[in-house]
């Protein structure tokens, strides 16, 4: 069964850091672009960052540029989202998704169940 599983979420104080992981099972991530999305309560799911299958290109939303870094380790079948200088506005459920290209949410084939990130003092 093809699955994605996020981990690494939690409660962190403003200015803190977290590293999210997106691990695949039942398939390999090598051929897929991987996107991270987030959804805050009462708001739409929005794209945060994406990395192409080769890892040669990354895309990040303006709101996280300079603070979040996406990377991949195909040998471990895992993609990471390093989040620094976290703000309360970063509070959301974070999802990873696999698709053929970096694009809109509807273009992704597989989704994880999400991991909660809460930034609060």
XYZ file of N, CA, C and O in Angstrom:
484
model
N 0.845 -1.183 0.000
C 0.000 0.000 0.000
C 0.888 1.243 0.000
O 1.803 1.355 0.789
N 0.570 2.162 -0.885
C 1.362 3.373 -1.012
C 0.928 4.374 0.038
O -0.245 4.749 0.081
N 1.856 4.800 0.875
C 1.528 5.735 1.935
C 2.639 6.740 2.151
O 3.810 6.449 1.920
N 2.218 7.916 2.631
C 3.136 8.926 3.116
C 2.815 9.169 4.580
O 1.637 9.198 4.959
N 3.839 9.360 5.373
C 3.622 9.603 6.797
C 4.494 10.757 7.252
O 5.719 10.714 7.098
N 3.846 11.791 7.800
C 4.571 12.926 8.351
C 4.874 12.688 9.829
O 4.113 12.011 10.529
N 5.951 13.268 10.289
C 6.300 13.228 11.708
C 7.124 14.461 12.043
O 7.601 15.156 11.141
N 7.281 14.711 13.324
C 8.128 15.807 13.773
C 7.390 17.040 14.242
O 8.011 18.006 14.685
N 6.071 17.043 14.130
C 5.318 18.196 14.608
C 5.301 18.264 16.125
O 5.764 17.357 16.808
N 4.767 19.367 16.632
C 4.686 19.528 18.074
C 4.454 20.970 18.457
O 4.120 21.809 17.619
N 4.636 21.233 19.743
C 4.476 22.570 20.300
C 5.858 23.205 20.453
O 6.764 22.594 21.035
N 5.994 24.412 19.951
C 7.274 25.104 20.031
C 7.017 26.585 20.305
O 5.983 27.129 19.900
N 7.940 27.213 20.984
C 7.800 28.636 21.270
C 8.165 29.479 20.051
O 8.930 29.024 19.185
N 7.620 30.680 19.968
C 8.025 31.573 18.867
C 9.538 31.726 18.819
O 10.191 31.864 19.850
N 10.073 31.685 17.601
C 11.506 31.748 17.410
C 12.188 30.402 17.411
O 13.377 30.302 17.088
N 11.450 29.366 17.773
C 12.016 28.027 17.834
C 12.072 27.336 16.479
O 11.734 27.926 15.446
N 12.490 26.073 16.512
C 12.678 25.300 15.286
C 12.055 23.914 15.416
O 11.942 23.370 16.524
N 11.685 23.388 14.279
C 11.221 22.003 14.170
C 11.686 21.458 12.832
O 11.844 22.211 11.869
N 11.859 20.147 12.778
C 12.124 19.497 11.510
C 11.043 18.445 11.268
O 10.919 17.493 12.052
N 10.317 18.630 10.197
C 9.296 17.663 9.808
C 9.894 16.659 8.835
O 10.751 17.006 8.019
N 9.416 15.432 8.948
C 9.833 14.378 8.029
C 8.623 13.830 7.296
O 7.528 13.767 7.858
N 8.841 13.437 6.066
C 7.807 12.805 5.240
C 8.410 11.523 4.699
O 9.298 11.560 3.840
N 7.946 10.400 5.222
C 8.490 9.108 4.839
C 7.494 8.348 3.975
O 6.296 8.342 4.253
N 8.004 7.702 2.944
C 7.153 6.937 2.039
C 7.265 5.451 2.336
O 8.335 4.960 2.707
N 6.156 4.750 2.151
C 6.162 3.292 2.246
C 5.331 2.743 1.096
O 4.358 3.347 0.678
N 5.774 1.612 0.569
C 5.059 1.009 -0.538
C 5.450 1.546 -1.902
O 4.972 1.049 -2.915
N 6.271 2.574 -1.930
C 6.787 3.109 -3.184
C 8.019 3.952 -2.870
O 8.267 4.286 -1.719
N 8.766 4.284 -3.896
C 9.954 5.113 -3.697
C 9.664 6.541 -4.137
O 8.912 6.776 -5.085
N 10.283 7.462 -3.438
C 10.051 8.874 -3.718
C 10.867 9.400 -4.887
O 10.645 10.523 -5.342
N 11.801 8.584 -5.389
C 12.770 9.072 -6.380
C 12.127 9.768 -7.578
O 12.658 10.740 -8.094
N 10.984 9.250 -8.023
C 10.381 9.775 -9.241
C 9.411 10.923 -9.001
O 8.827 11.448 -9.948
N 9.243 11.292 -7.751
C 8.191 12.245 -7.414
C 8.739 13.569 -6.906
O 9.730 13.613 -6.176
N 8.044 14.625 -7.296
C 8.204 15.895 -6.604
C 7.429 15.804 -5.294
O 6.370 15.169 -5.236
N 7.942 16.408 -4.250
C 7.290 16.366 -2.943
C 6.988 17.789 -2.493
O 7.873 18.652 -2.484
N 5.743 17.992 -2.140
C 5.322 19.293 -1.652
C 4.913 19.227 -0.201
O 4.414 18.208 0.266
N 5.137 20.318 0.497
C 4.612 20.489 1.849
C 3.513 21.557 1.782
O 3.712 22.621 1.171
N 2.405 21.251 2.415
C 1.275 22.162 2.498
C 0.910 22.333 3.966
O 1.288 21.524 4.805
N 0.153 23.372 4.263
C -0.335 23.533 5.621
C -1.750 24.088 5.592
O -2.148 24.778 4.654
N -2.479 23.755 6.656
C -3.854 24.216 6.776
C -4.107 24.631 8.207
O -4.049 23.806 9.121
N -4.388 25.915 8.375
C -4.732 26.445 9.690
C -6.238 26.332 9.886
O -6.993 26.262 8.906
N -6.709 26.310 11.126
C -8.144 26.190 11.384
C -8.944 27.261 10.656
O -8.611 28.444 10.717
N -9.970 26.832 9.941
C -10.841 27.754 9.245
C -10.266 28.352 7.978
O -10.874 29.246 7.380
N -9.111 27.848 7.554
C -8.469 28.417 6.367
C -8.205 27.314 5.347
O -8.233 26.125 5.645
N -7.932 27.727 4.113
C -7.657 26.774 3.046
C -6.258 26.188 3.184
O -5.380 26.788 3.793
N -6.083 25.009 2.595
C -4.770 24.402 2.532
C -3.908 25.175 1.532
O -4.345 25.430 0.406
N -2.716 25.542 1.932
C -1.839 26.327 1.064
C -0.468 25.670 0.953
O -0.028 24.971 1.873
N 0.176 25.905 -0.167
C 1.493 25.350 -0.382
C 2.543 26.090 0.417
O 2.491 27.307 0.546
N 3.490 25.333 0.952
C 4.583 25.905 1.733
C 5.888 25.813 0.957
O 6.600 26.793 0.784
N 6.184 24.613 0.500
C 7.447 24.407 -0.193
C 7.358 23.146 -1.031
O 6.528 22.271 -0.751
N 8.214 23.046 -2.045
C 8.211 21.874 -2.900
C 9.626 21.612 -3.392
O 10.409 22.564 -3.557
N 9.924 20.351 -3.636
C 11.231 19.970 -4.164
C 11.019 18.992 -5.303
O 10.187 18.083 -5.205
N 11.743 19.194 -6.387
C 11.607 18.303 -7.537
C 12.223 16.938 -7.249
O 12.936 16.760 -6.263
N 11.941 15.980 -8.117
C 12.394 14.610 -7.888
C 13.913 14.511 -7.776
O 14.436 13.733 -6.980
N 14.608 15.314 -8.549
C 16.069 15.289 -8.504
C 16.629 16.071 -7.327
O 17.805 15.933 -6.982
N 15.800 16.890 -6.753
C 16.262 17.775 -5.674
C 16.931 19.023 -6.194
O 17.398 19.854 -5.418
N 16.967 19.173 -7.528
C 17.674 20.294 -8.108
C 16.958 21.618 -7.995
O 17.578 22.676 -8.105
N 15.650 21.560 -7.788
C 14.868 22.798 -7.711
C 13.960 22.748 -6.495
O 13.312 21.736 -6.248
N 13.954 23.841 -5.757
C 13.029 23.975 -4.637
C 12.249 25.269 -4.811
O 12.739 26.237 -5.398
N 11.030 25.244 -4.322
C 10.146 26.401 -4.393
C 9.573 26.616 -3.004
O 9.192 25.655 -2.339
N 9.536 27.857 -2.573
C 8.973 28.154 -1.263
C 8.042 29.351 -1.342
O 8.272 30.281 -2.122
N 7.026 29.317 -0.518
C 6.120 30.454 -0.411
C 6.864 31.643 0.187
O 7.785 31.473 1.000
N 6.458 32.841 -0.190
C 7.119 34.046 0.316
C 7.095 34.110 1.838
O 8.040 34.600 2.458
N 6.021 33.589 2.420
C 5.866 33.680 3.874
C 6.897 32.861 4.646
O 7.085 33.088 5.844
N 7.547 31.918 3.980
C 8.504 31.067 4.696
C 9.924 31.170 4.149
O 10.842 30.543 4.678
N 10.109 31.936 3.086
C 11.445 32.062 2.498
C 12.441 32.604 3.526
O 12.138 33.540 4.252
N 13.600 31.973 3.561
C 14.619 32.368 4.523
C 14.457 31.735 5.885
O 15.350 31.835 6.729
N 13.327 31.080 6.119
C 13.080 30.423 7.414
C 12.924 28.906 7.275
O 13.365 28.157 8.143
N 12.293 28.452 6.199
C 12.043 27.022 5.993
C 12.936 26.518 4.870
O 13.127 27.204 3.864
N 13.431 25.306 5.031
C 14.251 24.672 4.013
C 13.744 23.262 3.757
O 13.610 22.468 4.697
N 13.497 22.967 2.491
C 13.069 21.624 2.109
C 14.263 20.875 1.542
O 15.098 21.443 0.829
N 14.348 19.594 1.861
C 15.439 18.769 1.348
C 14.939 17.333 1.235
O 13.890 16.989 1.785
N 15.701 16.522 0.527
C 15.284 15.131 0.373
C 16.487 14.211 0.476
O 17.611 14.584 0.108
N 16.225 13.024 0.985
C 17.220 11.964 1.060
C 16.588 10.745 0.411
O 15.880 9.977 1.067
N 16.822 10.589 -0.868
C 16.183 9.485 -1.588
C 16.635 8.121 -1.068
O 15.881 7.143 -1.140
N 17.833 8.041 -0.548
C 18.312 6.772 0.007
C 17.476 6.354 1.215
O 17.289 5.161 1.473
N 16.981 7.343 1.948
C 16.131 7.069 3.109
C 14.650 7.156 2.767
O 13.807 6.989 3.649
N 14.369 7.471 1.484
C 12.970 7.576 1.047
C 12.203 8.602 1.886
O 11.039 8.392 2.237
N 12.857 9.709 2.170
C 12.307 10.700 3.091
C 12.597 12.117 2.586
O 13.652 12.373 1.999
N 11.631 12.990 2.823
C 11.793 14.413 2.546
C 11.627 15.154 3.861
O 10.813 14.767 4.704
N 12.387 16.222 4.017
C 12.389 16.986 5.266
C 11.953 18.426 5.020
O 12.143 18.980 3.936
N 11.399 19.012 6.067
C 11.120 20.440 6.079
C 11.694 21.001 7.366
O 11.158 20.757 8.449
N 12.803 21.703 7.240
C 13.447 22.337 8.379
C 12.813 23.710 8.562
O 12.820 24.528 7.639
N 12.253 23.932 9.746
C 11.529 25.168 10.011
C 12.211 25.914 11.147
O 12.306 25.392 12.263
N 12.688 27.112 10.859
C 13.361 27.948 11.840
C 12.618 29.260 12.029
O 11.767 29.621 11.208
N 12.948 29.953 13.095
C 12.327 31.254 13.397
C 10.813 31.172 13.299
O 10.159 32.011 12.671
N 10.261 30.172 13.923
C 8.819 29.927 13.806
C 8.015 31.045 14.447
O 8.425 31.640 15.470
N 6.872 31.318 13.842
C 5.967 32.370 14.294
C 4.609 31.753 14.621
O 4.263 30.697 14.090
N 3.817 32.420 15.447
C 2.464 31.898 15.709
C 1.654 31.685 14.430
O 0.850 30.741 14.380
N 1.882 32.496 13.406
C 1.163 32.326 12.138
C 1.526 31.032 11.413
O 0.844 30.655 10.454
N 2.595 30.385 11.830
C 2.970 29.100 11.226
C 2.162 27.932 11.800
O 2.281 26.802 11.318
N 1.365 28.203 12.810
C 0.545 27.154 13.421
C -0.445 26.594 12.411
O -1.208 27.333 11.799
N -0.393 25.284 12.221
C -1.247 24.624 11.226
C -0.986 23.120 11.271
O -0.033 22.667 11.920
N -1.821 22.393 10.563
C -1.511 20.992 10.265
C -0.702 20.993 8.970
O -1.104 21.608 7.985
N 0.421 20.316 9.010
C 1.322 20.268 7.857
C 1.191 18.911 7.180
O 1.251 17.872 7.835
N 1.049 18.953 5.865
C 0.888 17.751 5.054
C 2.003 17.674 4.020
O 2.413 18.697 3.466
N 2.448 16.464 3.723
C 3.309 16.280 2.573
C 2.526 15.529 1.497
O 1.571 14.794 1.802
N 2.938 15.736 0.258
C 2.242 15.137 -0.867
C 3.240 14.829 -1.973
O 4.235 15.549 -2.138
N 2.971 13.763 -2.720
C 3.839 13.345 -3.821
C 3.119 13.549 -5.140
O 1.950 13.150 -5.289
N 3.807 14.148 -6.089
C 3.229 14.373 -7.405
C 4.302 14.321 -8.479
O 5.490 14.153 -8.177
N 3.893 14.484 -9.718
C 4.850 14.399 -10.805
C 5.636 15.694 -10.972
O 6.779 15.690 -11.463
N 4.990 16.799 -10.579
C 5.657 18.095 -10.651
C 5.262 18.900 -9.427
O 4.278 18.578 -8.748
N 6.014 19.945 -9.155
C 5.602 20.894 -8.124
C 4.455 21.722 -8.698
O 4.615 22.366 -9.730
N 3.323 21.705 -8.025
C 2.185 22.428 -8.558
C 1.131 22.677 -7.510
O 1.421 22.690 -6.307
N -0.086 22.868 -7.973
C -1.199 23.106 -7.064
C -1.576 21.813 -6.343
O -1.253 20.712 -6.794
N -2.274 21.953 -5.249
C -2.627 20.789 -4.432
C -3.335 19.707 -5.237
O -3.088 18.512 -5.040
N -4.186 20.086 -6.162
C -4.961 19.108 -6.934
C -4.091 18.253 -7.848
O -4.537 17.207 -8.330
N -2.852 18.675 -8.065
C -1.977 17.950 -8.983
C -1.188 16.836 -8.291
O -0.479 16.089 -8.956
N -1.313 16.703 -6.984
C -0.548 15.688 -6.267
C -1.313 14.383 -6.176
O -2.532 14.369 -6.029
N -0.575 13.279 -6.247
C -1.173 11.955 -6.300
C -1.428 11.353 -4.910
O -2.444 10.702 -4.691
N -0.486 11.519 -4.002
C -0.574 10.880 -2.691
C -0.385 11.923 -1.603
O 0.433 12.822 -1.746
N -1.125 11.716 -0.513
C -1.068 12.641 0.612
C -0.850 11.887 1.912
O -1.340 10.777 2.086
N -0.132 12.530 2.830
C -0.036 11.999 4.174
C -1.213 12.462 5.019
O -2.071 13.215 4.546
N -1.238 12.021 6.280
C -2.337 12.338 7.182
C -2.150 13.657 7.910
O -3.101 14.171 8.499
N -0.948 14.193 7.876
C -0.698 15.487 8.489
C -0.089 15.385 9.876
O -0.259 14.389 10.571
N 0.633 16.428 10.253
C 1.201 16.531 11.593
C 0.975 17.963 12.091
O 1.157 18.928 11.348
N 0.564 18.068 13.342
C 0.216 19.370 13.911
C 1.473 20.111 14.351
O 2.323 19.560 15.060
N 1.551 21.370 13.947
C 2.595 22.267 14.432
C 1.912 23.435 15.125
O 1.059 24.098 14.542
N 2.265 23.658 16.380
C 1.694 24.747 17.157
C 2.824 25.630 17.668
O 3.740 25.138 18.337
N 2.759 26.903 17.333
C 3.770 27.857 17.765
C 3.116 28.809 18.763
O 2.265 29.615 18.398
N 3.505 28.686 20.002
C 2.860 29.457 21.054
C 3.770 29.547 22.259
O 4.534 28.629 22.545
N 3.657 30.673 22.956
C 4.417 30.832 24.194
C 3.584 30.404 25.396
O 4.058 30.450 26.531
